[in-house]
XYZ file of C-alpha atoms in Angstrom:
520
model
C 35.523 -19.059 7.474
C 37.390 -17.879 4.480
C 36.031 -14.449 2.867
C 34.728 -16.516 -0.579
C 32.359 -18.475 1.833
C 31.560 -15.769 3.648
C 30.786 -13.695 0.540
C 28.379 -16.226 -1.062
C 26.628 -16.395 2.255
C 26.033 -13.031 2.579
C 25.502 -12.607 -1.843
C 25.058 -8.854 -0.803
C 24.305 -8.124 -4.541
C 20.546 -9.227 -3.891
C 20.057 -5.702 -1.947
C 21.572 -3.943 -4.993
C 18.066 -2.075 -5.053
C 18.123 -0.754 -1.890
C 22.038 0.108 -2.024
C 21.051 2.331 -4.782
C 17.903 3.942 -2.473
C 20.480 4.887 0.020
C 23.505 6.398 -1.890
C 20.391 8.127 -3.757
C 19.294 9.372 -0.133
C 22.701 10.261 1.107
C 22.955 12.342 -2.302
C 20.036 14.295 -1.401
C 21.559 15.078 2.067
C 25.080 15.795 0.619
C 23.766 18.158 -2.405
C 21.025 19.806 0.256
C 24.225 20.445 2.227
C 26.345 22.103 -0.065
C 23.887 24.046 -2.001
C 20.952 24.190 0.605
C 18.183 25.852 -0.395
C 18.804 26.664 -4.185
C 18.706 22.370 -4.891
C 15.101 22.328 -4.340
C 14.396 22.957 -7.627
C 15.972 19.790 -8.932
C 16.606 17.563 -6.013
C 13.069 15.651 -6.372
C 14.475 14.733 -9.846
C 17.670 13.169 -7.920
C 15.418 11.416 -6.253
C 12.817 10.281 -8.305
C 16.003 9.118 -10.721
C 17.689 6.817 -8.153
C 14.133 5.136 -7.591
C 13.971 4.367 -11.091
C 17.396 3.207 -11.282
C 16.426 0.968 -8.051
C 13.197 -0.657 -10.207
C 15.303 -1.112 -13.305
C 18.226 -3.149 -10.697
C 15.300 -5.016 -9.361
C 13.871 -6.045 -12.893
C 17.150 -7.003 -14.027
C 17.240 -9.180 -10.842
C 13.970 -11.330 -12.067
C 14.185 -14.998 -11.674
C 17.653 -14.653 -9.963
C 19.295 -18.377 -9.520
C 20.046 -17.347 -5.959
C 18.055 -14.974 -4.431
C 18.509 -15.931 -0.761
C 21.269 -13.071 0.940
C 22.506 -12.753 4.446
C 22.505 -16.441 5.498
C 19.041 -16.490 5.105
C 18.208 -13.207 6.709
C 16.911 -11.537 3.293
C 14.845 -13.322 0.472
C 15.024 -11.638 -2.971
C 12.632 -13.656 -4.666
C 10.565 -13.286 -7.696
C 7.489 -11.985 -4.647
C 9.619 -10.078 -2.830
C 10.850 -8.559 -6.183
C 7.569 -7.475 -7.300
C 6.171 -5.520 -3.808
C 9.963 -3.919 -3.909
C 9.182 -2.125 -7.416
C 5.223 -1.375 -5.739
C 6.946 0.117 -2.822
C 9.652 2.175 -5.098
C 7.297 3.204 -7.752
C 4.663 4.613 -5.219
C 7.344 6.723 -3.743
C 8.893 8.058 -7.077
C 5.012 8.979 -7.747
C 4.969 10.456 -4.363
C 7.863 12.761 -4.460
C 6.625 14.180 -8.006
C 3.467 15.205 -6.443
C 5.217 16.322 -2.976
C 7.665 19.377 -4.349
C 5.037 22.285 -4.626
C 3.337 20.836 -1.702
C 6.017 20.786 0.312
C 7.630 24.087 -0.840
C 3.855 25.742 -0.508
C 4.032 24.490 3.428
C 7.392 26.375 4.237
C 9.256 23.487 5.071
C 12.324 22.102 3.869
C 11.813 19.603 0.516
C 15.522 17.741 1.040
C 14.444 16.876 4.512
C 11.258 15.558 3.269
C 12.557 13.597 0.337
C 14.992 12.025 2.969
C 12.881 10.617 5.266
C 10.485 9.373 2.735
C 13.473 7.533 1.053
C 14.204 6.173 4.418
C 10.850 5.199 4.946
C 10.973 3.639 1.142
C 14.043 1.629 2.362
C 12.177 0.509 5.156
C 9.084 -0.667 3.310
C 11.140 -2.985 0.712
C 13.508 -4.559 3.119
C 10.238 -5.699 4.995
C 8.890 -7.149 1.399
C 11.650 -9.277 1.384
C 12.998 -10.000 5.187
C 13.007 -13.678 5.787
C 14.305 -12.977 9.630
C 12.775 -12.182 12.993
C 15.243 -9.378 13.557
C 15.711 -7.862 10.372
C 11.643 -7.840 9.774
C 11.846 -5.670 13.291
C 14.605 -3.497 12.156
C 12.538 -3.183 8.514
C 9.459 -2.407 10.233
C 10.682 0.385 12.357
C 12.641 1.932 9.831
C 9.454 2.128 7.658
C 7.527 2.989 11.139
C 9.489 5.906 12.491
C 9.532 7.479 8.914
C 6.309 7.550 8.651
C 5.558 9.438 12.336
C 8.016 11.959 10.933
C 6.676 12.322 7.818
C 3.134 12.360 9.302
C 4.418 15.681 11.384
C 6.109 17.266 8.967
C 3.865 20.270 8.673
C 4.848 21.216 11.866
C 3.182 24.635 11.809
C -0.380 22.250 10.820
C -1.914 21.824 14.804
C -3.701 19.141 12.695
C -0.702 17.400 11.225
C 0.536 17.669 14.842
C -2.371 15.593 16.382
C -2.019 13.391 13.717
C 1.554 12.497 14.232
C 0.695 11.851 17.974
C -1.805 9.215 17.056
C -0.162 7.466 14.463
C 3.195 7.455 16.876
C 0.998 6.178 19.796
C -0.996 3.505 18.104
C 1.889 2.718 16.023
C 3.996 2.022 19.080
C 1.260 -0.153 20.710
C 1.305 -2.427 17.799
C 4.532 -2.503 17.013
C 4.607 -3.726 21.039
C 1.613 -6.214 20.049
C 3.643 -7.955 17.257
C 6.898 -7.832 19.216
C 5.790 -10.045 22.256
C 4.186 -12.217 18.986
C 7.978 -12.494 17.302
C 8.870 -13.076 21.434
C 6.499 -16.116 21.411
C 7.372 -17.487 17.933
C 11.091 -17.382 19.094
C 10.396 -19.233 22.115
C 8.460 -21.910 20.624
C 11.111 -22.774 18.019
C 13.579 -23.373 20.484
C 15.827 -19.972 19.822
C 15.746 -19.666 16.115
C 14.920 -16.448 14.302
C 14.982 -17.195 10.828
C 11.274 -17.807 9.465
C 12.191 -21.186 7.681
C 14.151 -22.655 10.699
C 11.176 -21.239 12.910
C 8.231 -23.410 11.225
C 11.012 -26.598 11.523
C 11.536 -25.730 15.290
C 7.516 -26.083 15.961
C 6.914 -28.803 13.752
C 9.687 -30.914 15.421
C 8.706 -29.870 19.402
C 5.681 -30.977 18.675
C 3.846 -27.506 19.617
C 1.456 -27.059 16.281
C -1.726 -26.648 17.987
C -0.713 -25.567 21.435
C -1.786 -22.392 23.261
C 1.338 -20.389 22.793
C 1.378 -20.862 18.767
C -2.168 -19.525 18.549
C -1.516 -16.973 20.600
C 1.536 -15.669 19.167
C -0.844 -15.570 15.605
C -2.989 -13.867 17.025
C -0.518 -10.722 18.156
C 1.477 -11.098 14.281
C -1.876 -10.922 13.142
C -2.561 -7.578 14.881
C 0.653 -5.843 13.980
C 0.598 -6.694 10.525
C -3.271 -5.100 10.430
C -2.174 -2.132 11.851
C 0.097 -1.983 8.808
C -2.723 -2.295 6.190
C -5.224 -0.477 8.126
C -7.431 -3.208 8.349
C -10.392 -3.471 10.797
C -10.627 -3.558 13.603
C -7.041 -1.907 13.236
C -7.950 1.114 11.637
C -8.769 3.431 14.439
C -5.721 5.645 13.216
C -6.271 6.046 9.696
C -9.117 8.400 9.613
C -7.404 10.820 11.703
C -3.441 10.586 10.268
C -5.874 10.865 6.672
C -6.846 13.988 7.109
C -3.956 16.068 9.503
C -1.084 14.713 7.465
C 0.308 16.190 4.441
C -1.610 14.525 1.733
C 1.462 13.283 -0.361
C 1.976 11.372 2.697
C -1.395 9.793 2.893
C -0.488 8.894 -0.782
C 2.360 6.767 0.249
C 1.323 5.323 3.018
C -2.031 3.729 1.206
C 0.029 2.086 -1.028
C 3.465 1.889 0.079
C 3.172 0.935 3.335
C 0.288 -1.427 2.747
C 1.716 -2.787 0.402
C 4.960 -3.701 2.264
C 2.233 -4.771 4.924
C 0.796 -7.633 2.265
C 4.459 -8.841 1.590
C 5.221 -9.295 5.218
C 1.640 -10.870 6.002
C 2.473 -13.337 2.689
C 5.773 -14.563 3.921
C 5.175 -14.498 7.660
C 1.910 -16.753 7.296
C 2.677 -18.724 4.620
C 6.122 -19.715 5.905
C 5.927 -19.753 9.869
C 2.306 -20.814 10.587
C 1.422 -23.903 8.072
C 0.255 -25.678 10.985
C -3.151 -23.158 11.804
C -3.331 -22.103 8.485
C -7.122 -22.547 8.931
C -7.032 -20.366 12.462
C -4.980 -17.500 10.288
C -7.712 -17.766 7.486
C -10.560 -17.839 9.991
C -9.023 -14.385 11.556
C -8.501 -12.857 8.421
C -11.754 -13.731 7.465
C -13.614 -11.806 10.453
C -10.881 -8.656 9.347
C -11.608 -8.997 5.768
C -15.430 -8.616 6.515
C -15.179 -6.044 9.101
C -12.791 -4.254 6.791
C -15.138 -3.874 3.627
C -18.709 -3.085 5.824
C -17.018 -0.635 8.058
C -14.914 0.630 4.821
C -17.292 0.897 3.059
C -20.394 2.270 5.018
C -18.666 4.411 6.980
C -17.452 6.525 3.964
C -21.106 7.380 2.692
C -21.028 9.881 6.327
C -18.052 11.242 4.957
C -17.682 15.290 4.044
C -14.015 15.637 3.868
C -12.058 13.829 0.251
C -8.859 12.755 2.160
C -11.744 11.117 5.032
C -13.588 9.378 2.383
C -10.100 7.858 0.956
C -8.965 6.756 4.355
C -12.605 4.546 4.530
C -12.088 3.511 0.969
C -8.894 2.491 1.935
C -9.935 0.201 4.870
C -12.110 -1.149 2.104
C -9.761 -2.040 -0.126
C -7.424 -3.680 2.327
C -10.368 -6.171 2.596
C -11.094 -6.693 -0.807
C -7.375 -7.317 -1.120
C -7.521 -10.120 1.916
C -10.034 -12.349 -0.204
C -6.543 -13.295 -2.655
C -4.790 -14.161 1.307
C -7.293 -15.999 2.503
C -7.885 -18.259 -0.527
C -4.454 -19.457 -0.305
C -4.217 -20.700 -3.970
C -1.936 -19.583 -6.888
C -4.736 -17.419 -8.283
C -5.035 -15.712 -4.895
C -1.903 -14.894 -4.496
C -1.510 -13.230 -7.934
C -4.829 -11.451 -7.746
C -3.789 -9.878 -4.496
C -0.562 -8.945 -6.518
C -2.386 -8.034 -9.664
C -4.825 -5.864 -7.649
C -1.854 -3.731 -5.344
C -0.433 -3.070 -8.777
C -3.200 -0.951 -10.484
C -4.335 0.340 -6.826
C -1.358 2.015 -7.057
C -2.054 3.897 -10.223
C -5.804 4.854 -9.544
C -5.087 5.561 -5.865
C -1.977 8.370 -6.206
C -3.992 9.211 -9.264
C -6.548 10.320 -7.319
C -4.517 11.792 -4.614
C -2.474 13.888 -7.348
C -6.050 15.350 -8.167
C -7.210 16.037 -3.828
C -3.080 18.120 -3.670
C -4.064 20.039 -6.868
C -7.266 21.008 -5.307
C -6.206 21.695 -2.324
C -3.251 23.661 -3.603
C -5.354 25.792 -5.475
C -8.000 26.265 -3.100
C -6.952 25.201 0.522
C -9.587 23.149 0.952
C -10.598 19.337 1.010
C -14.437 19.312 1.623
C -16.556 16.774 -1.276
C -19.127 20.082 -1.420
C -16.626 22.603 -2.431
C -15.795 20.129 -6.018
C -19.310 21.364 -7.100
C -18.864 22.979 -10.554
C -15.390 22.082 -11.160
C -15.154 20.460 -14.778
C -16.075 24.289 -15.700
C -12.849 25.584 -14.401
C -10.960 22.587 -14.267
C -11.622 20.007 -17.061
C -8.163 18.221 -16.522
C -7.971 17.572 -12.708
C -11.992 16.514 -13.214
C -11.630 13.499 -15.262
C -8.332 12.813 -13.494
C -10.371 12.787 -10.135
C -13.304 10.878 -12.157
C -11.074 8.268 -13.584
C -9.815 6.965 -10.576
C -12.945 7.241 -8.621
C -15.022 5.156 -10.946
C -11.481 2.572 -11.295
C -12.061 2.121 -7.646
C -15.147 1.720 -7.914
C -14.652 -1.500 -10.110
C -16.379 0.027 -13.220
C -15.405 -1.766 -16.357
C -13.276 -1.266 -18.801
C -10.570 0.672 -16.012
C -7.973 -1.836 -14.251
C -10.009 -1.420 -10.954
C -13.122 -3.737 -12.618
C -10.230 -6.061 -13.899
C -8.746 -6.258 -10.352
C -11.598 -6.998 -8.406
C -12.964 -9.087 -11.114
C -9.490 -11.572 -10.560
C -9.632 -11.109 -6.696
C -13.548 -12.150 -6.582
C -12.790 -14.837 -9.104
C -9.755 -16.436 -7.181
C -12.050 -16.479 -4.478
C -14.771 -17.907 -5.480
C -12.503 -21.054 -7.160
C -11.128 -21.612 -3.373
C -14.905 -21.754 -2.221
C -15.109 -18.548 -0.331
C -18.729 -17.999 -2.229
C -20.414 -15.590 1.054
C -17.080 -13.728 1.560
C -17.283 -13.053 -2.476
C -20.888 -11.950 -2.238
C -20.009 -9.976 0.120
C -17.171 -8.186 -1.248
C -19.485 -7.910 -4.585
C -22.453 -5.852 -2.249
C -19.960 -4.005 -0.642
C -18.866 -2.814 -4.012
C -22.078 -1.235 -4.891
C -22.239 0.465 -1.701
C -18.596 2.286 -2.655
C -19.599 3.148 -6.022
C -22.392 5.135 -4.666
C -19.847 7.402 -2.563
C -17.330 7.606 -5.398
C -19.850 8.300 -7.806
C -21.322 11.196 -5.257
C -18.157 13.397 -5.863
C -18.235 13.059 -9.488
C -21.858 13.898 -9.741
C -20.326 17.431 -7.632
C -17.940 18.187 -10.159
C -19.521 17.022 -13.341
C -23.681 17.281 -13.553
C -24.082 20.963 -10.971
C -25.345 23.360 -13.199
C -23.263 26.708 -13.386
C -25.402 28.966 -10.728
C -25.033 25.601 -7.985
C -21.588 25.970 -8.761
C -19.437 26.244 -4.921
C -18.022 29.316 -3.671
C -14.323 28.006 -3.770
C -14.938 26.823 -7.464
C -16.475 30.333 -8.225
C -13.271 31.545 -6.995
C -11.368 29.478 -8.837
C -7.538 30.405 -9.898
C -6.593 30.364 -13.534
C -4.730 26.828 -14.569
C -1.344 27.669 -14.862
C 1.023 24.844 -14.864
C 3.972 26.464 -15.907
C 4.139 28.011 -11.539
C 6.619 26.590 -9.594
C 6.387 22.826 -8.754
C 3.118 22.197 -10.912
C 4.850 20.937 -13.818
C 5.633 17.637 -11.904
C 1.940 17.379 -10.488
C 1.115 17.825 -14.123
C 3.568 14.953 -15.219
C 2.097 12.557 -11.977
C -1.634 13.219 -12.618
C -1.062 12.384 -16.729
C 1.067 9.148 -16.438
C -1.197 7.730 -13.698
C -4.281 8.925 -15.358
C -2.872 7.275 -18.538
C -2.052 4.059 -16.364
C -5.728 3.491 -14.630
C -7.166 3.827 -18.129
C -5.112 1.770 -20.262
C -4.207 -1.095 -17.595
C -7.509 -2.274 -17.562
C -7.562 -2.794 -21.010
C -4.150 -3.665 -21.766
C -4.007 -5.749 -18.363
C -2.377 -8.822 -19.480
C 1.120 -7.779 -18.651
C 0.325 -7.272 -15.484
C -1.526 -10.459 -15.260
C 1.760 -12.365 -16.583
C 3.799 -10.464 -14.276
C 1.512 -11.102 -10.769
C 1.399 -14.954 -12.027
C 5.195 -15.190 -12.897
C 5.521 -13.791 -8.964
C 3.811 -16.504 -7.518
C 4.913 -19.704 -9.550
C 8.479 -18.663 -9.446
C 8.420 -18.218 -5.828
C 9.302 -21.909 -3.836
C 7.177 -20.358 -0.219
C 4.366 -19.549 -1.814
C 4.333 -22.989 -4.184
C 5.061 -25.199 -1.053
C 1.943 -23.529 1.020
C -0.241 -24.175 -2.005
C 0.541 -27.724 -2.294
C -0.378 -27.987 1.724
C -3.784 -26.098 1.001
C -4.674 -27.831 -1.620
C -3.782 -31.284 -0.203
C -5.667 -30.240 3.114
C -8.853 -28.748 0.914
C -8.463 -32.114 -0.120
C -9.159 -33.909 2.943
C -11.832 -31.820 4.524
C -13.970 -32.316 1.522
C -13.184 -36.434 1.774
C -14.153 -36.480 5.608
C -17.269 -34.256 4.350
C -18.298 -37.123 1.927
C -17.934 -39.998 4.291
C -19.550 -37.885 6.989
């Protein structure tokens, strides 16, 4: 093979993005080295500019004639394209509110910023991995970041116990979906590649056998592990509230996000033939996601506990758009991931601030705080009540296209459900604004009584500052100035040939369940 041929197979340019995450990463490392300690004060601005650099090569890859790199091993497709930028922008977000944090911990920021960039890298090669192996390699990378990251606060017993978890879980379902990928290769007679996978089964004949449901079954539990849905969830609660919370941050969008991508691609591409077994299973999660979610987080006393229920919530609001299987699904689900990003590190931005001035987390110690604190309480209020669907903030707009996508593809109970279970959360959410906003002055908490003065000119505040206005900003106006965002999340899906070929199969299957339902 002569090195032209060789070069358009492997069209290397389509991982331009994440070339640009890791000489940004080995930057870090190499500046951290030679200066050490005296680059902290800048080196989050290294980073933060190669992840913007990274978004701007991936918009400037948009509708790219071919996006298909490594002899089919990597897909950089209009889809893959936009949960790269969620994945990038989340941790650009992340490392703005991580400096003081991180500094205020003792522990080393270039380190940090590392391994979260490594864990960034890992998170958008899984978004667009169209390969066995290199969705393995993608997953770990993002994986094994995240256990470090999780520890980082090694001094924190709790961040400690929390590491353990996540690592041990993690491991077990990263075993799970293994023995899956073991199955899939099996059944397709040795091929890895996702495409060349769904041929192998079609043509041995194997659609509906044992082995096929089987191996769904173990993808299925590895990738909701990933989004922390339930019955999957056992580890968020705990890795919620012992790890750093710019962590958390990351991994409830990040990470879950790069979880949807991989669920999208893997389902859509490799199991057409029980696409109504997949939908069935993600049904059962979707429900068990938003009652547990949902009602679970009313008990809750602890912020960062309450966000890890809300987040199992929202991972099953966000299934509705999966299970529907239509055009409209897939771009709510899109849609929906994009403004969670905003209102969810918004809010996050506002639980760091708190805690860094006060060293605490519990929902009773916000009593009082718009007196002390008028900023950080509409920040905090803003993305509680965008969560909580209220209208106009993008929140109400994203559940309202989610619900609505649904209900087209006739998932009408699922859609009443997710529509009750969204009262229930607004009653939480709107519990920790009533603390901060309607206590009068002598119910006012003893941490809010003690209060520091707002300075945001101390070291490492002035990017908190910059993080909680821009996302504030972002939850408020993307409601209202959504359609952008709509364009964007519909332009994904039509200009993406996987997700246009598994329509056309649902829709011509919808088809003929509702024509045997007529003669019947």
């Amino acid at each position: 093979m002569d090195f032209a041929n060789l070069a358009s197979q492997l069209n290397a340019g389509t991982i331009l993005p994440e070339g640009i995450v890791i000489i940004t990463l080995l930057g870090v490392l190499i500046v951290d080295l030679i200066l050490g300690r005296t680059s902290s004060r800048w080196i989050g601005y290294l980073a933060i500019a190669g992840l913007l650099a990274s978004i701007a090569a991936l918009c400037l890859q948009w509708d790219a004639i071919n996006p298909i790199a490594f002899s089919g091993g990597f897909n950089g497709d209009d889809l893959s394209i936009v949960f790269r930028g969620i994945v990038a922008l989340s941790a650009a977000v992340t490392i703005l509110m991580s400096i003081r944090y991180v500094e205020q911990s003792g522990t080393a920021l270039a380190e940090f910023i590392a391994i979260l960039l490594t864990a960034t890298l890992g998170g958008m090669f899984v978004s667009g991995s169209s390969e066995l192996v290199m969705i393995f390699i993608s997953l770990e990378t993002l994986s094994i970041s995240s256990y470090l990251l999780t520890g980082y606060t090694k001094r924190d017993p709790r961040s400690n116990e929390a590491a353990l978890k996540y690592l041990l879980i993690g491991a077990s379902s990263t075993a799970v979906f293994l023995y899956g990928a073991s199955l899939l290769y099996g059944l397709s007679g040795g091929q890895t590649e996702l495409s060349a996978i769904a041929n192998g089964i079609a043509t041995a004949n194997v659609g509906q056998s044992l082995g096929l449901v089987i191996a769904l079954v173990f993808v299925i539990a590895g990738i909701g592990f990933k989004i922390s849905a339930a019955p999957f969830h056992q580890w968020t609660p705990d890795v919620y509230e012992g790890a750093p919370t710019p962590v958390i941050a990351f991994l409830s969008v990040g990470s879950k996000a790069a979880g949807f991508a991989l669920a999208i691609r893997l389902l859509t591409t490799v199991f057409p033939l029980v696409a109504e077994e997949w939908r069935f299973v993600f049904t059962a999660l979707a429900v068990l996601s938003m009652i547990l979610g949902n009602v679970v987080a009313l008990a809750q006393t602890s912020m960062k506990r309450m966000l890890a229920y809300s987040s199992i919530a929202q991972a099953g609001f966000v299934m509705i758009g999966l299970i529907a299987g239509t055009d409209a699904g897939y771009a709510s689900m899109i849609f929906y991931l994009l403004v969670y990003l905003f209102m969810n590190l918004c809010g996050f931005t506002c639980v760091i601030l708190f805690s860094l001035r006060t060293g605490t987390d519990q929902i009773n110690d916000y009593s009082g705080l718009y007196q002390k604190d008028p900023l950080l309480t509409l920040g905090l209020s803003i993305s509680l009540l965008s969560l909580g669907g209220i209208p106009p903030l993008a929140g109400f707009f994203g559940k309202i296209y989610l619900f609505w996508a649904g209900w087209q593809a006739g998932l009408y109970w699922l859609v009443l459900l997710g529509l009750v279970t969204s009262v229930v959360s607004i009653y939480y959410y709107i519990r920790v604004i009533k603390m901060m906003v309607v206590k009068e002055p002598q119910e006012m908490s003893d941490v809010v009584r003690n209060y520091p003065e707002v300075r945001w000119n101390l070291p490492g505040f002035r990017p908190l500052q910059v993080g909680l206005i821009v996302t504030l900003i972002a939850t408020s106006i993307a409601g209202i100035l959504s359609n952008p965002l709509f364009t964007l999340a519909n332009n994904s899906v039509t200009h993406t040939a996987i997700l246009q070929a598994a329509t056309i199969v649902h829709t011509q299957a919808s088809a003929i369940t509702t024509n045997q339902a007529e003669d019947l």
